[in-house]
PDB file of C-alpha atoms in Angstrom:
ATOM      1  CA  MET A   1      28.649 -20.338  27.578  1.00  0.00           C
ATOM      2  CA  ALA A   2      27.250 -17.078  26.218  1.00  0.00           C
ATOM      3  CA  GLY A   3      27.556 -18.416  22.656  1.00  0.00           C
ATOM      4  CA  LYS A   4      24.864 -21.021  23.334  1.00  0.00           C
ATOM      5  CA  GLU A   5      22.042 -18.682  24.324  1.00  0.00           C
ATOM      6  CA  SER A   6      18.983 -18.430  22.100  1.00  0.00           C
ATOM      7  CA  ILE A   7      18.765 -15.901  19.307  1.00  0.00           C
ATOM      8  CA  GLU A   8      15.489 -14.013  19.005  1.00  0.00           C
ATOM      9  CA  VAL A   9      14.368 -13.518  15.401  1.00  0.00           C
ATOM     10  CA  LYS A  10      11.313 -12.123  13.656  1.00  0.00           C
ATOM     11  CA  PHE A  11      10.596 -12.395   9.959  1.00  0.00           C
ATOM     12  CA  ARG A  12       9.320  -9.303   8.106  1.00  0.00           C
ATOM     13  CA  LEU A  13       7.027 -10.075   5.193  1.00  0.00           C
ATOM     14  CA  SER A  14       6.534  -7.918   2.094  1.00  0.00           C
ATOM     15  CA  ASP A  15       3.286  -6.386   3.409  1.00  0.00           C
ATOM     16  CA  GLY A  16       5.069  -5.172   6.564  1.00  0.00           C
ATOM     17  CA  SER A  17       3.612  -7.828   8.871  1.00  0.00           C
ATOM     18  CA  ASP A  18       5.831 -10.084  10.957  1.00  0.00           C
ATOM     19  CA  ILE A  19       6.092 -13.741  11.846  1.00  0.00           C
ATOM     20  CA  GLY A  20       7.473 -13.934  15.365  1.00  0.00           C
ATOM     21  CA  PRO A  21       9.534 -12.978  17.237  1.00  0.00           C
ATOM     22  CA  ASN A  22      10.604 -16.432  18.385  1.00  0.00           C
ATOM     23  CA  LYS A  23      13.754 -17.762  20.006  1.00  0.00           C
ATOM     24  CA  TYR A  24      15.961 -20.172  18.076  1.00  0.00           C
ATOM     25  CA  ASP A  25      19.050 -22.170  18.939  1.00  0.00           C
ATOM     26  CA  PRO A  26      22.182 -20.760  17.232  1.00  0.00           C
ATOM     27  CA  SER A  27      22.676 -24.141  15.511  1.00  0.00           C
ATOM     28  CA  THR A  28      19.326 -23.829  13.668  1.00  0.00           C
ATOM     29  CA  THR A  29      19.862 -23.867   9.903  1.00  0.00           C
ATOM     30  CA  VAL A  30      18.477 -21.280   7.503  1.00  0.00           C
ATOM     31  CA  LEU A  31      16.581 -24.122   5.795  1.00  0.00           C
ATOM     32  CA  SER A  32      14.876 -24.929   9.107  1.00  0.00           C
ATOM     33  CA  LEU A  33      13.940 -21.251   9.533  1.00  0.00           C
ATOM     34  CA  LYS A  34      12.408 -21.274   6.037  1.00  0.00           C
ATOM     35  CA  GLU A  35      10.384 -24.385   6.959  1.00  0.00           C
ATOM     36  CA  THR A  36       9.079 -22.522  10.015  1.00  0.00           C
ATOM     37  CA  ILE A  37       8.120 -19.517   7.877  1.00  0.00           C
ATOM     38  CA  LEU A  38       6.361 -21.766   5.368  1.00  0.00           C
ATOM     39  CA  SER A  39       4.328 -23.488   8.099  1.00  0.00           C
ATOM     40  CA  ARG A  40       3.370 -20.180   9.747  1.00  0.00           C
ATOM     41  CA  TRP A  41       2.665 -18.196   6.542  1.00  0.00           C
ATOM     42  CA  PRO A  42      -0.539 -16.105   6.939  1.00  0.00           C
ATOM     43  CA  GLN A  43      -3.264 -17.701   4.794  1.00  0.00           C
ATOM     44  CA  ASP A  44      -4.915 -14.344   4.110  1.00  0.00           C
ATOM     45  CA  LEU A  45      -1.763 -12.949   2.494  1.00  0.00           C
ATOM     46  CA  GLY A  46      -2.604 -14.322  -0.941  1.00  0.00           C
ATOM     47  CA  MET A  47       0.116 -15.745  -3.161  1.00  0.00           C
ATOM     48  CA  GLY A  48       2.307 -17.367  -0.562  1.00  0.00           C
ATOM     49  CA  PRO A  49       5.295 -19.620  -1.102  1.00  0.00           C
ATOM     50  CA  ARG A  50       4.633 -23.256  -2.026  1.00  0.00           C
ATOM     51  CA  THR A  51       8.055 -24.626  -1.025  1.00  0.00           C
ATOM     52  CA  VAL A  52      11.121 -23.443   0.889  1.00  0.00           C
ATOM     53  CA  SER A  53      12.785 -22.936  -2.516  1.00  0.00           C
ATOM     54  CA  ASP A  54      10.354 -20.064  -3.096  1.00  0.00           C
ATOM     55  CA  LEU A  55      11.745 -18.201  -0.051  1.00  0.00           C
ATOM     56  CA  LYS A  56      14.834 -16.062   0.411  1.00  0.00           C
ATOM     57  CA  LEU A  57      15.915 -14.770   3.814  1.00  0.00           C
ATOM     58  CA  ILE A  58      17.840 -11.513   3.981  1.00  0.00           C
ATOM     59  CA  ASN A  59      19.750 -10.298   7.024  1.00  0.00           C
ATOM     60  CA  ALA A  60      21.666  -7.001   6.919  1.00  0.00           C
ATOM     61  CA  GLY A  61      21.538  -6.963   3.115  1.00  0.00           C
ATOM     62  CA  ARG A  62      22.867 -10.519   2.702  1.00  0.00           C
ATOM     63  CA  ILE A  63      20.906 -13.426   1.219  1.00  0.00           C
ATOM     64  CA  LEU A  64      21.299 -16.313   3.647  1.00  0.00           C
ATOM     65  CA  GLU A  65      22.314 -19.768   2.420  1.00  0.00           C
ATOM     66  CA  ASN A  66      20.172 -22.788   3.366  1.00  0.00           C
ATOM     67  CA  ASN A  67      23.061 -24.843   4.750  1.00  0.00           C
ATOM     68  CA  ARG A  68      24.357 -22.117   7.096  1.00  0.00           C
ATOM     69  CA  THR A  69      23.373 -21.929  10.747  1.00  0.00           C
ATOM     70  CA  LEU A  70      21.784 -18.976  12.446  1.00  0.00           C
ATOM     71  CA  ALA A  71      25.021 -18.336  14.339  1.00  0.00           C
ATOM     72  CA  GLU A  72      27.009 -18.286  11.068  1.00  0.00           C
ATOM     73  CA  SER A  73      24.447 -15.980   9.431  1.00  0.00           C
ATOM     74  CA  ARG A  74      24.414 -13.310  12.142  1.00  0.00           C
ATOM     75  CA  VAL A  75      25.844  -9.898  11.503  1.00  0.00           C
ATOM     76  CA  PRO A  76      26.875  -8.633  14.949  1.00  0.00           C
ATOM     77  CA  VAL A  77      27.442  -5.051  13.798  1.00  0.00           C
ATOM     78  CA  GLY A  78      24.449  -2.971  14.807  1.00  0.00           C
ATOM     79  CA  GLU A  79      22.803  -5.709  16.888  1.00  0.00           C
ATOM     80  CA  VAL A  80      21.593  -4.733  20.319  1.00  0.00           C
ATOM     81  CA  PRO A  81      22.514  -7.329  22.960  1.00  0.00           C
ATOM     82  CA  GLY A  82      19.330  -9.186  23.842  1.00  0.00           C
ATOM     83  CA  GLY A  83      17.497  -7.490  20.966  1.00  0.00           C
ATOM     84  CA  VAL A  84      15.382  -9.040  18.246  1.00  0.00           C
ATOM     85  CA  ILE A  85      16.960  -9.643  14.830  1.00  0.00           C
ATOM     86  CA  THR A  86      14.654  -8.785  11.928  1.00  0.00           C
ATOM     87  CA  MET A  87      15.161 -10.883   8.807  1.00  0.00           C
ATOM     88  CA  HIS A  88      13.355  -9.953   5.620  1.00  0.00           C
ATOM     89  CA  VAL A  89      11.482 -12.605   3.663  1.00  0.00           C
ATOM     90  CA  VAL A  90      11.331 -12.428  -0.126  1.00  0.00           C
ATOM     91  CA  VAL A  91       9.020 -14.759  -2.030  1.00  0.00           C
ATOM     92  CA  ARG A  92      10.097 -15.780  -5.503  1.00  0.00           C
ATOM     93  CA  PRO A  93       7.162 -15.176  -7.872  1.00  0.00           C
ATOM     94  CA  PRO A  94       5.714 -18.309  -9.471  1.00  0.00           C
ATOM     95  CA  GLN A  95       7.218 -19.160 -12.845  1.00  0.00           C
ATOM     96  CA  SER A  96       5.029 -19.511 -15.892  1.00  0.00           C
ATOM     97  CA  ASP A  97       5.486 -22.527 -18.160  1.00  0.00           C
ATOM     98  CA  ASN A  98       7.553 -20.364 -20.542  1.00  0.00           C
ATOM     99  CA  GLU A  99      10.054 -19.426 -17.818  1.00  0.00           C
ATOM    100  CA  LYS A 100      10.728 -22.909 -16.438  1.00  0.00           C
ATOM    101  CA  PRO A 101      14.321 -24.117 -16.707  1.00  0.00           C
ATOM    102  CA  GLY A 102      15.076 -25.977 -19.893  1.00  0.00           C
ATOM    103  CA  LYS A 103      12.649 -24.008 -22.031  1.00  0.00           C
ATOM    104  CA  ASP A 104      14.108 -21.895 -24.818  1.00  0.00           C
ATOM    105  CA  THR A 105      13.006 -18.339 -24.091  1.00  0.00           C
ATOM    106  CA  SER A 106      15.673 -16.635 -26.204  1.00  0.00           C
ATOM    107  CA  LYS A 107      13.162 -15.798 -28.958  1.00  0.00           C
ATOM    108  CA  HIS A 108      10.918 -13.972 -26.498  1.00  0.00           C
ATOM    109  CA  SER A 109      13.550 -11.996 -24.635  1.00  0.00           C
ATOM    110  CA  ARG A 110      15.283 -10.265 -27.497  1.00  0.00           C
ATOM    111  CA  CYS A 111      15.390  -6.517 -27.543  1.00  0.00           C
ATOM    112  CA  SER A 112      16.445  -4.182 -30.278  1.00  0.00           C
ATOM    113  CA  CYS A 113      17.390  -0.552 -30.030  1.00  0.00           C
ATOM    114  CA  ILE A 114      17.601   2.048 -32.755  1.00  0.00           C
ATOM    115  CA  ILE A 115      19.713   5.154 -32.256  1.00  0.00           C
ATOM    116  CA  LEU A 116      18.744   8.065 -34.468  1.00  0.00           C
TER     117      LEU A 116
END
């Protein structure tokens, strides 16, 4: 039953600090990992995420989907058996009132170029 052993993961934040490493069951969902990150976010880091929707997890260059499990999200190429997997955490910047969905921002985002 080698497929059932825990997977050790640490989460690298934008300032280079880490959350973890911790061991997780392979059936743990990406959404659950994001909830863990949110609850353990360093308070001194400033503008942290407010919800799990503000977080993106990246493993081996792939953005991980919330409904996938840790086992489904692994990229075995380049992993060292028994090693720690480093996943990168990206925080979506807060949206201003002008950028919220449903607002018409087409007037503000127009660009014109002149070629001489």
